[in-house]
Amino acid sequence: MARQDALLRLHKSLIARRTELRKRLGFELEELAHVKHSSASGDAADAAFDASGEEISSTLAELEAKELAQIERALRRLKAGTYGKCEVCSIKIPVARLNALPFSTFCVDCQREMERDGGWSADYNANGWDRIRDGDPMADREVRISDLESDLSK
C-alpha cells in the first residue's frame, strides 16, 4: 500500500510539473518571437547579444520540451499500469529512485548498463536485435578456403 501511495504522490507531482512546463514553454516561445521582431534596431554588438540570448533560451526550451515529453510518457505508463517497472528487466524501480527522477523508465542497474554501453543496450533488449542477421541466411555457416578459391586461369 505504501508503494501505491507513493505512486499517487508521484502522479500528482508529474501533473504539476507538466502544467508548469507547458506554461513556461508557451511563455518562452512567445518571448523568442518577440525578441526576434524587436532585434531589428541596434548595432552589431546588440545583435550578437540578442542572438546569444536567443540561443540560450532556445536551448533551455529544448531541454524543457524533452523533460515534458518524458513526463508525458511517464503519465501514459501510469495510465497503462506499467509505471515504476524497468523497461528492460521488468523489476520494480525503487520509490526512492522515482522520487528523485519521476520519469525514470530503467532500474539503476539497467541504467548503468545502458550508459556504459553508450545507450544501445535498452534498444537491443527491447527490440530483439539479436534476431536480426545480414541478408544471407548461410552467412553463419563454416567457410573453408576452398570455398573462396576461384579459377583465375580463364
JSON list of C-alpha atoms in Angstrom, two decimals:
[
{"chain": "A", "resi": 1, "resn": "MET", "atom": "CA", "xyz": [0.00, 0.00, 0.00]},
{"chain": "A", "resi": 2, "resn": "ALA", "atom": "CA", "xyz": [2.89, 2.38, 0.71]},
{"chain": "A", "resi": 3, "resn": "ARG", "atom": "CA", "xyz": [4.19, 1.97, -2.85]},
{"chain": "A", "resi": 4, "resn": "GLN", "atom": "CA", "xyz": [0.75, 2.74, -4.27]},
{"chain": "A", "resi": 5, "resn": "ASP", "atom": "CA", "xyz": [0.51, 5.89, -2.12]},
{"chain": "A", "resi": 6, "resn": "ALA", "atom": "CA", "xyz": [3.96, 6.94, -3.31]},
{"chain": "A", "resi": 7, "resn": "LEU", "atom": "CA", "xyz": [2.92, 6.38, -6.93]},
{"chain": "A", "resi": 8, "resn": "LEU", "atom": "CA", "xyz": [-0.18, 8.54, -6.39]},
{"chain": "A", "resi": 9, "resn": "ARG", "atom": "CA", "xyz": [2.01, 11.32, -4.97]},
{"chain": "A", "resi": 10, "resn": "LEU", "atom": "CA", "xyz": [4.35, 10.97, -7.95]},
{"chain": "A", "resi": 11, "resn": "HIS", "atom": "CA", "xyz": [1.37, 11.17, -10.31]},
{"chain": "A", "resi": 12, "resn": "LYS", "atom": "CA", "xyz": [0.32, 14.48, -8.74]},
{"chain": "A", "resi": 13, "resn": "SER", "atom": "CA", "xyz": [3.91, 15.72, -8.93]},
{"chain": "A", "resi": 14, "resn": "LEU", "atom": "CA", "xyz": [4.16, 14.76, -12.62]},
{"chain": "A", "resi": 15, "resn": "ILE", "atom": "CA", "xyz": [0.88, 16.52, -13.42]},
{"chain": "A", "resi": 16, "resn": "ALA", "atom": "CA", "xyz": [2.05, 19.69, -11.63]},
{"chain": "A", "resi": 17, "resn": "ARG", "atom": "CA", "xyz": [5.42, 19.66, -13.39]},
{"chain": "A", "resi": 18, "resn": "ARG", "atom": "CA", "xyz": [3.73, 19.06, -16.77]},
{"chain": "A", "resi": 19, "resn": "THR", "atom": "CA", "xyz": [1.47, 22.08, -16.21]},
{"chain": "A", "resi": 20, "resn": "GLU", "atom": "CA", "xyz": [4.43, 24.22, -15.18]},
{"chain": "A", "resi": 21, "resn": "LEU", "atom": "CA", "xyz": [6.48, 23.19, -18.22]},
{"chain": "A", "resi": 22, "resn": "ARG", "atom": "CA", "xyz": [3.60, 23.78, -20.62]},
{"chain": "A", "resi": 23, "resn": "LYS", "atom": "CA", "xyz": [3.15, 27.31, -19.27]},
{"chain": "A", "resi": 24, "resn": "ARG", "atom": "CA", "xyz": [6.87, 28.02, -19.31]},
{"chain": "A", "resi": 25, "resn": "LEU", "atom": "CA", "xyz": [7.34, 26.70, -22.83]},
{"chain": "A", "resi": 26, "resn": "GLY", "atom": "CA", "xyz": [4.44, 28.76, -24.09]},
{"chain": "A", "resi": 27, "resn": "PHE", "atom": "CA", "xyz": [5.89, 31.87, -22.48]},
{"chain": "A", "resi": 28, "resn": "GLU", "atom": "CA", "xyz": [9.41, 31.19, -23.77]},
{"chain": "A", "resi": 29, "resn": "LEU", "atom": "CA", "xyz": [8.18, 30.67, -27.32]},
{"chain": "A", "resi": 30, "resn": "GLU", "atom": "CA", "xyz": [6.27, 33.96, -27.17]},
{"chain": "A", "resi": 31, "resn": "GLU", "atom": "CA", "xyz": [9.34, 35.68, -25.76]},
{"chain": "A", "resi": 32, "resn": "LEU", "atom": "CA", "xyz": [11.58, 34.28, -28.51]},
{"chain": "A", "resi": 33, "resn": "ALA", "atom": "CA", "xyz": [9.17, 35.51, -31.18]},
{"chain": "A", "resi": 34, "resn": "HIS", "atom": "CA", "xyz": [9.04, 38.95, -29.55]},
{"chain": "A", "resi": 35, "resn": "VAL", "atom": "CA", "xyz": [12.85, 39.21, -29.33]},
{"chain": "A", "resi": 36, "resn": "LYS", "atom": "CA", "xyz": [13.18, 38.23, -32.99]},
{"chain": "A", "resi": 37, "resn": "HIS", "atom": "CA", "xyz": [10.86, 41.02, -34.11]},
{"chain": "A", "resi": 38, "resn": "SER", "atom": "CA", "xyz": [12.36, 43.68, -31.84]},
{"chain": "A", "resi": 39, "resn": "SER", "atom": "CA", "xyz": [16.03, 42.98, -32.63]},
{"chain": "A", "resi": 40, "resn": "ALA", "atom": "CA", "xyz": [15.95, 44.88, -35.94]},
{"chain": "A", "resi": 41, "resn": "SER", "atom": "CA", "xyz": [17.35, 48.04, -34.31]},
{"chain": "A", "resi": 42, "resn": "GLY", "atom": "CA", "xyz": [20.78, 48.48, -32.73]},
{"chain": "A", "resi": 43, "resn": "ASP", "atom": "CA", "xyz": [24.37, 47.83, -33.70]},
{"chain": "A", "resi": 44, "resn": "ALA", "atom": "CA", "xyz": [26.27, 44.59, -34.32]},
{"chain": "A", "resi": 45, "resn": "ALA", "atom": "CA", "xyz": [27.07, 44.14, -30.62]},
{"chain": "A", "resi": 46, "resn": "ASP", "atom": "CA", "xyz": [23.37, 44.37, -29.73]},
{"chain": "A", "resi": 47, "resn": "ALA", "atom": "CA", "xyz": [22.55, 41.85, -32.44]},
{"chain": "A", "resi": 48, "resn": "ALA", "atom": "CA", "xyz": [25.23, 39.46, -31.16]},
{"chain": "A", "resi": 49, "resn": "PHE", "atom": "CA", "xyz": [23.98, 39.81, -27.59]},
{"chain": "A", "resi": 50, "resn": "ASP", "atom": "CA", "xyz": [20.39, 39.20, -28.70]},
{"chain": "A", "resi": 51, "resn": "ALA", "atom": "CA", "xyz": [21.49, 36.17, -30.72]},
{"chain": "A", "resi": 52, "resn": "SER", "atom": "CA", "xyz": [23.33, 34.62, -27.77]},
{"chain": "A", "resi": 53, "resn": "GLY", "atom": "CA", "xyz": [20.31, 35.24, -25.53]},
{"chain": "A", "resi": 54, "resn": "GLU", "atom": "CA", "xyz": [18.03, 33.63, -28.11]},
{"chain": "A", "resi": 55, "resn": "GLU", "atom": "CA", "xyz": [20.35, 30.63, -28.33]},
{"chain": "A", "resi": 56, "resn": "ILE", "atom": "CA", "xyz": [20.34, 30.15, -24.57]},
{"chain": "A", "resi": 57, "resn": "SER", "atom": "CA", "xyz": [16.56, 30.49, -24.41]},
{"chain": "A", "resi": 58, "resn": "SER", "atom": "CA", "xyz": [16.19, 28.09, -27.31]},
{"chain": "A", "resi": 59, "resn": "THR", "atom": "CA", "xyz": [18.45, 25.52, -25.64]},
{"chain": "A", "resi": 60, "resn": "LEU", "atom": "CA", "xyz": [16.54, 25.81, -22.37]},
{"chain": "A", "resi": 61, "resn": "ALA", "atom": "CA", "xyz": [13.24, 25.44, -24.21]},
{"chain": "A", "resi": 62, "resn": "GLU", "atom": "CA", "xyz": [14.60, 22.33, -25.95]},
{"chain": "A", "resi": 63, "resn": "LEU", "atom": "CA", "xyz": [15.64, 20.77, -22.62]},
{"chain": "A", "resi": 64, "resn": "GLU", "atom": "CA", "xyz": [12.27, 21.59, -21.09]},
{"chain": "A", "resi": 65, "resn": "ALA", "atom": "CA", "xyz": [10.50, 20.13, -24.12]},
{"chain": "A", "resi": 66, "resn": "LYS", "atom": "CA", "xyz": [12.47, 16.90, -23.67]},
{"chain": "A", "resi": 67, "resn": "GLU", "atom": "CA", "xyz": [11.54, 16.80, -19.98]},
{"chain": "A", "resi": 68, "resn": "LEU", "atom": "CA", "xyz": [7.90, 17.42, -20.90]},
{"chain": "A", "resi": 69, "resn": "ALA", "atom": "CA", "xyz": [7.99, 14.51, -23.36]},
{"chain": "A", "resi": 70, "resn": "GLN", "atom": "CA", "xyz": [9.45, 12.25, -20.64]},
{"chain": "A", "resi": 71, "resn": "ILE", "atom": "CA", "xyz": [6.74, 13.34, -18.22]},
{"chain": "A", "resi": 72, "resn": "GLU", "atom": "CA", "xyz": [4.03, 12.68, -20.81]},
{"chain": "A", "resi": 73, "resn": "ARG", "atom": "CA", "xyz": [5.49, 9.22, -21.34]},
{"chain": "A", "resi": 74, "resn": "ALA", "atom": "CA", "xyz": [5.54, 8.54, -17.60]},
{"chain": "A", "resi": 75, "resn": "LEU", "atom": "CA", "xyz": [1.89, 9.60, -17.34]},
{"chain": "A", "resi": 76, "resn": "ARG", "atom": "CA", "xyz": [0.97, 7.24, -20.19]},
{"chain": "A", "resi": 77, "resn": "ARG", "atom": "CA", "xyz": [2.82, 4.44, -18.37]},
{"chain": "A", "resi": 78, "resn": "LEU", "atom": "CA", "xyz": [0.89, 5.27, -15.19]},
{"chain": "A", "resi": 79, "resn": "LYS", "atom": "CA", "xyz": [-2.36, 5.00, -17.10]},
{"chain": "A", "resi": 80, "resn": "ALA", "atom": "CA", "xyz": [-1.28, 1.69, -18.66]},
{"chain": "A", "resi": 81, "resn": "GLY", "atom": "CA", "xyz": [-0.18, 0.28, -15.30]},
{"chain": "A", "resi": 82, "resn": "THR", "atom": "CA", "xyz": [3.48, -0.12, -16.28]},
{"chain": "A", "resi": 83, "resn": "TYR", "atom": "CA", "xyz": [4.85, 2.91, -14.42]},
{"chain": "A", "resi": 84, "resn": "GLY", "atom": "CA", "xyz": [7.55, 2.07, -11.91]},
{"chain": "A", "resi": 85, "resn": "LYS", "atom": "CA", "xyz": [8.72, -1.07, -13.74]},
{"chain": "A", "resi": 86, "resn": "CYS", "atom": "CA", "xyz": [12.03, -1.20, -15.56]},
{"chain": "A", "resi": 87, "resn": "GLU", "atom": "CA", "xyz": [11.53, -1.34, -19.33]},
{"chain": "A", "resi": 88, "resn": "VAL", "atom": "CA", "xyz": [14.47, -3.73, -19.73]},
{"chain": "A", "resi": 89, "resn": "CYS", "atom": "CA", "xyz": [14.27, -6.23, -16.88]},
{"chain": "A", "resi": 90, "resn": "SER", "atom": "CA", "xyz": [10.70, -5.54, -15.62]},
{"chain": "A", "resi": 91, "resn": "ILE", "atom": "CA", "xyz": [11.66, -5.32, -11.94]},
{"chain": "A", "resi": 92, "resn": "LYS", "atom": "CA", "xyz": [10.08, -2.63, -9.78]},
{"chain": "A", "resi": 93, "resn": "ILE", "atom": "CA", "xyz": [12.04, 0.61, -9.77]},
{"chain": "A", "resi": 94, "resn": "PRO", "atom": "CA", "xyz": [12.61, 1.67, -6.13]},
{"chain": "A", "resi": 95, "resn": "VAL", "atom": "CA", "xyz": [10.37, 4.51, -4.95]},
{"chain": "A", "resi": 96, "resn": "ALA", "atom": "CA", "xyz": [13.46, 6.48, -3.86]},
{"chain": "A", "resi": 97, "resn": "ARG", "atom": "CA", "xyz": [14.68, 6.49, -7.48]},
{"chain": "A", "resi": 98, "resn": "LEU", "atom": "CA", "xyz": [11.24, 7.51, -8.73]},
{"chain": "A", "resi": 99, "resn": "ASN", "atom": "CA", "xyz": [11.15, 10.33, -6.18]},
{"chain": "A", "resi": 100, "resn": "ALA", "atom": "CA", "xyz": [14.49, 11.58, -7.45]},
{"chain": "A", "resi": 101, "resn": "LEU", "atom": "CA", "xyz": [13.65, 11.07, -11.15]},
{"chain": "A", "resi": 102, "resn": "PRO", "atom": "CA", "xyz": [9.89, 10.57, -11.54]},
{"chain": "A", "resi": 103, "resn": "PHE", "atom": "CA", "xyz": [10.06, 9.85, -15.26]},
{"chain": "A", "resi": 104, "resn": "SER", "atom": "CA", "xyz": [12.72, 7.16, -14.93]},
{"chain": "A", "resi": 105, "resn": "THR", "atom": "CA", "xyz": [11.99, 4.06, -17.01]},
{"chain": "A", "resi": 106, "resn": "PHE", "atom": "CA", "xyz": [15.02, 1.98, -16.01]},
{"chain": "A", "resi": 107, "resn": "CYS", "atom": "CA", "xyz": [16.21, 0.50, -12.74]},
{"chain": "A", "resi": 108, "resn": "VAL", "atom": "CA", "xyz": [19.64, 1.64, -11.57]},
{"chain": "A", "resi": 109, "resn": "ASP", "atom": "CA", "xyz": [21.42, -1.48, -12.86]},
{"chain": "A", "resi": 110, "resn": "CYS", "atom": "CA", "xyz": [19.91, -1.26, -16.35]},
{"chain": "A", "resi": 111, "resn": "GLN", "atom": "CA", "xyz": [20.54, 2.50, -16.49]},
{"chain": "A", "resi": 112, "resn": "ARG", "atom": "CA", "xyz": [24.20, 1.94, -15.59]},
{"chain": "A", "resi": 113, "resn": "GLU", "atom": "CA", "xyz": [24.47, -0.78, -18.21]},
{"chain": "A", "resi": 114, "resn": "MET", "atom": "CA", "xyz": [22.91, 1.43, -20.84]},
{"chain": "A", "resi": 115, "resn": "GLU", "atom": "CA", "xyz": [25.23, 4.33, -20.00]},
{"chain": "A", "resi": 116, "resn": "ARG", "atom": "CA", "xyz": [28.25, 2.04, -20.03]},
{"chain": "A", "resi": 117, "resn": "ASP", "atom": "CA", "xyz": [27.29, 0.64, -23.43]},
{"chain": "A", "resi": 118, "resn": "GLY", "atom": "CA", "xyz": [26.64, 4.03, -24.96]},
{"chain": "A", "resi": 119, "resn": "GLY", "atom": "CA", "xyz": [22.86, 3.77, -24.75]},
{"chain": "A", "resi": 120, "resn": "TRP", "atom": "CA", "xyz": [22.31, 0.89, -27.14]},
{"chain": "A", "resi": 121, "resn": "SER", "atom": "CA", "xyz": [21.54, -1.89, -24.68]},
{"chain": "A", "resi": 122, "resn": "ALA", "atom": "CA", "xyz": [17.93, -0.88, -23.97]},
{"chain": "A", "resi": 123, "resn": "ASP", "atom": "CA", "xyz": [17.11, -0.81, -27.68]},
{"chain": "A", "resi": 124, "resn": "TYR", "atom": "CA", "xyz": [18.99, -4.07, -28.15]},
{"chain": "A", "resi": 125, "resn": "ASN", "atom": "CA", "xyz": [16.97, -5.87, -25.50]},
{"chain": "A", "resi": 126, "resn": "ALA", "atom": "CA", "xyz": [13.64, -4.22, -26.19]},
{"chain": "A", "resi": 127, "resn": "ASN", "atom": "CA", "xyz": [13.68, -4.63, -29.96]},
{"chain": "A", "resi": 128, "resn": "GLY", "atom": "CA", "xyz": [15.26, -8.07, -30.17]},
{"chain": "A", "resi": 129, "resn": "TRP", "atom": "CA", "xyz": [18.24, -7.03, -32.28]},
{"chain": "A", "resi": 130, "resn": "ASP", "atom": "CA", "xyz": [19.77, -10.42, -31.57]},
{"chain": "A", "resi": 131, "resn": "ARG", "atom": "CA", "xyz": [17.33, -11.90, -34.09]},
{"chain": "A", "resi": 132, "resn": "ILE", "atom": "CA", "xyz": [18.49, -9.68, -36.93]},
{"chain": "A", "resi": 133, "resn": "ARG", "atom": "CA", "xyz": [21.12, -11.03, -39.28]},
{"chain": "A", "resi": 134, "resn": "ASP", "atom": "CA", "xyz": [22.71, -9.99, -42.53]},
{"chain": "A", "resi": 135, "resn": "GLY", "atom": "CA", "xyz": [20.71, -10.81, -45.63]},
{"chain": "A", "resi": 136, "resn": "ASP", "atom": "CA", "xyz": [22.37, -14.16, -46.36]},
{"chain": "A", "resi": 137, "resn": "PRO", "atom": "CA", "xyz": [20.92, -16.98, -44.18]},
{"chain": "A", "resi": 138, "resn": "MET", "atom": "CA", "xyz": [24.04, -19.02, -44.98]},
{"chain": "A", "resi": 139, "resn": "ALA", "atom": "CA", "xyz": [26.30, -16.31, -43.54]},
{"chain": "A", "resi": 140, "resn": "ASP", "atom": "CA", "xyz": [26.78, -18.20, -40.28]},
{"chain": "A", "resi": 141, "resn": "ARG", "atom": "CA", "xyz": [27.90, -21.41, -41.93]},
{"chain": "A", "resi": 142, "resn": "GLU", "atom": "CA", "xyz": [31.51, -22.52, -41.71]},
{"chain": "A", "resi": 143, "resn": "VAL", "atom": "CA", "xyz": [33.65, -21.24, -44.56]},
{"chain": "A", "resi": 144, "resn": "ARG", "atom": "CA", "xyz": [36.62, -23.17, -45.96]},
{"chain": "A", "resi": 145, "resn": "ILE", "atom": "CA", "xyz": [39.48, -21.74, -48.01]},
{"chain": "A", "resi": 146, "resn": "SER", "atom": "CA", "xyz": [38.50, -23.97, -50.93]},
{"chain": "A", "resi": 147, "resn": "ASP", "atom": "CA", "xyz": [35.10, -22.22, -50.99]},
{"chain": "A", "resi": 148, "resn": "LEU", "atom": "CA", "xyz": [36.88, -18.91, -51.53]},
{"chain": "A", "resi": 149, "resn": "GLU", "atom": "CA", "xyz": [39.35, -20.01, -54.21]},
{"chain": "A", "resi": 150, "resn": "SER", "atom": "CA", "xyz": [38.44, -19.11, -57.73]},
{"chain": "A", "resi": 151, "resn": "ASP", "atom": "CA", "xyz": [39.78, -20.23, -61.06]},
{"chain": "A", "resi": 152, "resn": "LEU", "atom": "CA", "xyz": [41.93, -17.35, -62.34]},
{"chain": "A", "resi": 153, "resn": "SER", "atom": "CA", "xyz": [43.16, -19.24, -65.45]},
{"chain": "A", "resi": 154, "resn": "LYS", "atom": "CA", "xyz": [40.12, -18.23, -67.51]}
]
